[in-house]
Each structure stands twice: as structure tokens, then as C-alpha cells.
Short mmCIF file of C-alpha atoms in Angstrom, two decimals:
data_model
loop_
_atom_site.label_atom_id
_atom_site.label_comp_id
_atom_site.label_asym_id
_atom_site.label_seq_id
_atom_site.Cartn_x
_atom_site.Cartn_y
_atom_site.Cartn_z
CA GLU A 172 9.68 3.54 -16.42
CA VAL A 173 7.89 0.30 -15.70
CA GLN A 174 8.67 -0.68 -12.13
CA LEU A 175 7.61 -2.95 -9.28
CA LEU A 176 8.67 -2.28 -5.70
CA GLU A 177 8.03 -4.81 -2.95
CA SER A 178 7.87 -4.05 0.75
CA GLY A 179 6.66 -5.57 3.98
CA GLY A 180 9.18 -8.32 4.53
CA GLY A 181 10.79 -8.97 7.88
CA LEU A 182 11.31 -11.39 10.72
CA VAL A 183 8.24 -13.17 12.07
CA GLN A 184 7.72 -16.07 14.44
CA PRO A 185 6.25 -19.37 13.30
CA GLY A 186 2.48 -19.13 13.27
CA GLY A 187 2.60 -15.39 12.72
CA SER A 188 1.32 -13.20 9.90
CA LEU A 189 2.79 -10.71 7.47
CA ARG A 190 1.45 -8.69 4.55
CA LEU A 191 3.63 -7.99 1.56
CA SER A 192 2.96 -5.11 -0.82
CA CYS A 193 4.10 -4.52 -4.38
CA ALA A 194 3.74 -0.99 -5.74
CA ALA A 195 3.45 -0.81 -9.51
CA SER A 196 4.27 2.19 -11.69
CA GLY A 197 4.76 3.05 -15.34
CA PHE A 198 1.95 0.88 -16.74
CA THR A 199 -1.80 0.40 -16.52
CA PHE A 200 -1.89 -1.84 -13.48
CA SER A 201 -5.36 -3.31 -13.96
CA SER A 202 -4.53 -4.46 -17.49
CA PHE A 203 -2.02 -7.04 -16.33
CA ALA A 204 -2.19 -10.21 -14.28
CA MET A 205 0.33 -10.43 -11.46
CA SER A 206 2.11 -13.19 -9.57
CA TRP A 207 4.16 -13.77 -6.45
CA VAL A 208 7.23 -15.98 -6.77
CA ARG A 209 9.56 -16.88 -3.90
CA GLN A 210 13.07 -18.17 -3.55
CA ALA A 211 14.31 -19.83 -0.39
CA PRO A 212 17.96 -19.23 0.53
CA GLY A 213 20.20 -21.07 -1.93
CA LYS A 214 17.21 -22.67 -3.64
CA GLY A 215 15.29 -22.31 -6.88
CA LEU A 216 12.25 -20.30 -7.82
CA GLU A 217 8.81 -21.36 -6.56
CA TRP A 218 5.57 -19.92 -7.86
CA VAL A 219 3.30 -18.89 -5.01
CA SER A 220 0.15 -17.24 -6.36
CA ALA A 221 -1.39 -15.37 -9.28
CA ILE A 222 -4.25 -12.92 -9.74
CA SER A 223 -6.07 -11.68 -12.84
CA GLY A 224 -5.99 -8.07 -13.91
CA GLY A 225 -9.42 -7.40 -12.51
CA GLY A 226 -8.70 -9.27 -9.31
CA VAL A 227 -11.54 -11.75 -9.75
CA SER A 228 -9.51 -14.88 -10.43
CA THR A 229 -6.87 -16.07 -7.98
CA TYR A 230 -4.69 -19.16 -7.93
CA TYR A 231 -2.33 -20.68 -5.36
CA ALA A 232 0.40 -23.26 -5.01
CA ASP A 233 -0.58 -26.22 -2.86
CA SER A 234 2.09 -25.24 -0.34
CA VAL A 235 0.35 -21.96 0.52
CA ARG A 236 -3.32 -22.54 -0.31
CA GLY A 237 -5.50 -21.77 2.67
CA ARG A 238 -2.76 -19.75 4.40
CA PHE A 239 -1.91 -17.02 1.87
CA THR A 240 -4.27 -14.59 0.13
CA ILE A 241 -3.39 -12.57 -2.96
CA SER A 242 -5.25 -9.35 -3.71
CA ARG A 243 -4.84 -6.07 -5.57
CA ASP A 244 -6.01 -2.48 -5.19
CA LYS A 245 -6.54 -0.69 -8.49
CA SER A 246 -6.79 2.73 -6.85
CA LYS A 247 -3.37 2.31 -5.25
CA ASN A 248 -1.71 0.36 -8.09
CA THR A 249 -0.65 -2.15 -5.47
CA LEU A 250 -0.51 -5.94 -5.25
CA TYR A 251 -0.67 -7.67 -1.88
CA LEU A 252 0.12 -11.03 -0.35
CA GLN A 253 -1.39 -11.70 3.06
CA MET A 254 0.54 -14.51 4.69
CA ASN A 255 -0.90 -16.27 7.75
CA SER A 256 0.16 -19.31 9.76
CA LEU A 257 3.71 -18.82 8.61
CA ARG A 258 6.12 -21.76 8.82
CA ASP A 259 9.89 -22.03 8.78
CA ASP A 260 9.82 -23.20 5.17
CA ASP A 261 8.12 -19.97 4.09
CA THR A 262 11.46 -18.22 4.64
CA ALA A 263 12.43 -16.78 1.26
CA VAL A 264 12.86 -13.73 -0.90
CA TYR A 265 9.43 -12.89 -2.29
CA TYR A 266 9.20 -11.34 -5.74
CA CYS A 267 6.17 -9.83 -7.42
CA ALA A 268 6.07 -10.13 -11.19
CA ARG A 269 3.91 -8.92 -14.06
CA ARG A 270 2.53 -11.29 -16.67
CA SER A 271 3.49 -9.76 -19.99
CA ARG A 272 0.39 -10.60 -21.95
CA GLY A 273 -2.76 -9.12 -20.52
CA ALA A 274 -5.05 -9.73 -17.64
CA VAL A 275 -5.49 -13.50 -17.59
CA ALA A 276 -3.88 -14.77 -14.40
CA LEU A 277 -2.23 -17.83 -15.89
CA GLY A 278 -2.17 -16.77 -19.52
CA GLY A 279 0.73 -16.71 -21.88
CA GLY A 280 3.58 -14.32 -22.29
CA GLY A 281 5.76 -15.12 -19.32
CA MET A 282 6.60 -12.75 -16.46
CA ASP A 283 8.39 -9.80 -17.98
CA VAL A 284 8.74 -7.31 -15.12
CA TRP A 285 10.01 -8.27 -11.66
CA GLY A 286 10.53 -6.37 -8.44
CA GLN A 287 13.77 -6.48 -6.50
CA GLY A 288 12.30 -8.80 -3.87
CA THR A 289 11.54 -8.55 -0.17
CA THR A 290 12.93 -10.96 2.39
CA VAL A 291 10.70 -12.90 4.76
CA THR A 292 12.33 -14.80 7.61
CA VAL A 293 10.23 -17.11 9.75
CA SER A 294 12.08 -18.04 12.91
CA SER A 295 11.63 -18.18 16.64
CA GLN B 1 4.00 -30.00 -6.29
CA SER B 2 7.14 -31.47 -7.86
CA ALA B 3 9.37 -29.18 -9.88
CA LEU B 4 10.23 -29.67 -13.53
CA THR B 5 13.52 -31.51 -14.00
CA GLN B 6 16.56 -29.57 -15.16
CA PRO B 7 20.24 -30.54 -15.04
CA ALA B 8 21.90 -29.01 -12.00
CA SER B 9 24.74 -27.60 -14.06
CA VAL B 10 26.04 -27.20 -17.57
CA SER B 11 29.20 -25.61 -18.87
CA GLY B 12 30.72 -24.47 -22.11
CA SER B 13 33.55 -22.42 -23.53
CA PRO B 14 33.11 -19.02 -25.11
CA GLY B 15 31.74 -19.32 -28.62
CA GLN B 16 30.30 -22.77 -28.07
CA SER B 17 26.62 -23.70 -27.89
CA ILE B 18 24.91 -25.33 -24.93
CA THR B 19 21.43 -26.72 -24.39
CA ILE B 20 19.51 -26.91 -21.13
CA SER B 21 16.66 -29.39 -20.91
CA CYS B 22 13.49 -29.08 -18.88
CA THR B 23 11.50 -32.27 -18.45
CA GLY B 24 7.97 -32.39 -17.16
CA THR B 25 4.90 -34.49 -17.74
CA SER B 26 1.81 -34.60 -19.90
CA SER B 27 0.15 -32.42 -17.25
CA ASP B 28 2.52 -29.51 -17.67
CA VAL B 29 5.22 -29.15 -20.35
CA GLY B 30 3.63 -31.73 -22.63
CA ALA B 31 0.25 -30.00 -22.53
CA SER B 32 1.27 -26.35 -22.32
CA ASN B 33 2.04 -23.70 -24.90
CA TYR B 34 3.11 -21.46 -22.03
CA VAL B 35 6.65 -22.60 -21.30
CA SER B 36 9.01 -19.80 -20.30
CA TRP B 37 12.70 -19.50 -19.52
CA TYR B 38 14.32 -17.10 -17.05
CA GLN B 39 17.90 -16.02 -16.42
CA GLN B 40 18.94 -15.09 -12.90
CA ARG B 41 22.27 -13.63 -11.96
CA PRO B 42 23.45 -13.77 -8.32
CA GLY B 43 21.53 -11.40 -6.09
CA LYS B 44 19.29 -10.23 -8.91
CA ALA B 45 15.69 -10.76 -9.90
CA PRO B 46 14.94 -13.22 -12.71
CA LYS B 47 14.82 -11.97 -16.30
CA LEU B 48 12.44 -13.31 -18.92
CA MET B 49 14.41 -14.81 -21.83
CA ILE B 50 11.81 -16.92 -23.66
CA TYR B 51 8.01 -17.04 -23.46
CA ASP B 52 5.36 -19.27 -24.98
CA VAL B 53 7.87 -22.06 -25.77
CA SER B 54 10.03 -20.26 -28.32
CA ASN B 55 9.40 -16.51 -28.39
CA ARG B 56 12.04 -13.96 -27.42
CA PRO B 57 11.02 -10.70 -25.72
CA SER B 58 12.28 -7.51 -27.26
CA GLY B 59 15.88 -6.88 -26.23
CA VAL B 60 16.87 -10.50 -25.66
CA SER B 61 19.75 -11.63 -27.86
CA ASP B 62 18.93 -13.95 -30.75
CA ARG B 63 21.67 -16.21 -29.43
CA PHE B 64 18.93 -17.54 -27.15
CA SER B 65 16.47 -19.96 -28.69
CA ALA B 66 14.09 -22.57 -27.35
CA SER B 67 11.82 -25.39 -28.41
CA LYS B 68 9.66 -28.18 -27.06
CA SER B 69 9.19 -31.82 -27.94
CA GLY B 70 6.74 -33.93 -26.02
CA ASN B 71 7.27 -33.45 -22.29
CA THR B 72 10.68 -31.81 -22.66
CA ALA B 73 11.48 -28.18 -23.38
CA SER B 74 14.96 -27.00 -24.29
CA LEU B 75 16.86 -23.73 -24.16
CA THR B 76 19.85 -23.30 -26.46
CA ILE B 77 22.45 -20.58 -26.09
CA SER B 78 24.73 -20.20 -29.08
CA GLY B 79 27.96 -18.24 -29.27
CA LEU B 80 28.40 -18.52 -25.51
CA GLN B 81 29.65 -15.37 -23.80
CA ALA B 82 30.98 -14.75 -20.31
CA GLU B 83 27.92 -12.61 -19.53
CA ASP B 84 25.67 -15.65 -20.07
CA GLU B 85 26.96 -17.21 -16.86
CA ALA B 86 23.92 -17.39 -14.59
CA ASP B 87 21.18 -19.66 -13.31
CA TYR B 88 18.45 -20.58 -15.76
CA TYR B 89 14.92 -21.67 -14.88
CA CYS B 90 12.12 -23.05 -17.00
CA SER B 91 8.48 -22.72 -16.05
CA SER B 92 5.24 -24.15 -17.34
CA HIS B 93 1.58 -24.04 -16.68
CA ARG B 94 0.34 -27.21 -15.01
CA SER B 95 -3.17 -28.63 -15.04
CA GLY B 96 -5.19 -27.52 -12.07
CA ASN B 97 -4.46 -23.85 -12.67
CA THR B 98 -0.98 -23.72 -11.25
CA LEU B 99 2.46 -22.74 -12.46
CA VAL B 100 5.60 -24.77 -11.87
CA PHE B 101 9.29 -23.93 -12.17
CA GLY B 102 12.22 -26.17 -12.89
CA GLY B 103 14.85 -26.73 -10.25
CA GLY B 104 17.28 -24.45 -12.06
CA THR B 105 20.50 -24.97 -14.01
CA LYS B 106 23.78 -23.24 -13.22
CA LEU B 107 25.57 -22.29 -16.42
CA THR B 108 29.33 -21.90 -16.16
CA VAL B 109 31.28 -20.30 -18.98
CA LEU B 110 34.74 -21.83 -18.86
#
């Protein structure tokens, strides 16, 4: 079964750091680009970052560029999001998602597999 | 980064058809062949309903269809069913190597 499982969320103070993980199973991880998408409480979806299948190409939303880093480990079939200098408005459920068509980070095909989400709360 | 513009809510009766619009600019929807639509039920992860403007993934009902004209994409749901009640989001690639979502539309089945 194709599956994504996020972990690493929690409560952190403003200015703090957190690393999210997304464990992939049931498919050839390196053959697919991946993204992080977040959803603040009661709000809509916001794309955060994307990475190519090989991990060479990475892209970020303006709101997180310079603070967040996306990466992936082929040997562990795991996607990561390192979040630094966290702010109150980073509070959200963070989803990892697979791009359905191949390894190009922002290619076509839409995001066809999603994890269940992990909650990040930034508060003092 | 401003979101794509969707109506906050739409409603329809069972059996009817509804259309949700998604308006962007010539830098995103107007220039992209990679417009997608997602369905999200309360407390659940989004589900891909349409990709690349008008393509349905395997397993998605053919009651869902989509198109694009200029800077506006549209999702149409025909033969509305109670199970279609959910939030719907469009997304598009945007110049500068980013992705943008719409603000979301709450569909109520009366």
C-alpha cells in the first residue's frame, strides 16, 4: 500500500526550530518529487516547499524561504522539513504529498498521495 | 504570495450541477497546464480530483470535470450527491518556480 506518514510536530516557542519527517512506503521513493503543504487552523491550504526525486532541485514559498529547508534521504525513504526561526503564523497542520507524475519537483500530475498531517504549534 | 481567487461557498441540491471558479493571473492559471483540484473533508487530508487542468485520476467519479479559459479554471460537479459536500481547492504553478492554492470553496449539498 502506498503510504506517507508524517511525524515530528509539536509545540515550540517563537524563534525555535523543529524538524518534520515523512516516511514513505509502497513506492519507489526516489522516482517521485515531493512537497510539503500546510494548513493553518480554520484556513486554506498553503504550499510550502517542493523537492525533485533526486533531491537536487528545491523550491520554497516566499513565506518560508531562508527559514525552512526541504531534504530527502533515499536510503531511509524519508522526506524532511527543517524549520528554523519559527513564527506564530507557522502554526499549522503540515502535510507531505507525492507528485503523481515523476521526479520533477514542480511538474505535472498533481499531488496524488498525502499523509495524515502533523501539527506544529508555535506559541510562547 | 496571493492565493488564487475562489468563491467562499457554493451550494446545490442533490442531482444538480455546480461549478466552482478559480481565478488567477497570466503568471499562474493563465500560463499553466498544471492546474489541479483537491477535495478535503473535515479533519482529513486533501484528495486529488483533477490534474493538469482537466484530467481525472483513476477512481475519481466522472461526475467531476474541469476546464480552463484564460486566467480562470473551473471545476464542475454534476449529479450532486451528499458525499460531495466538502471543501474544494484549486492549485496552479506560478512563474518563479512556486505553487499556489486557491482560498478554498465550501460546497454545501442542500
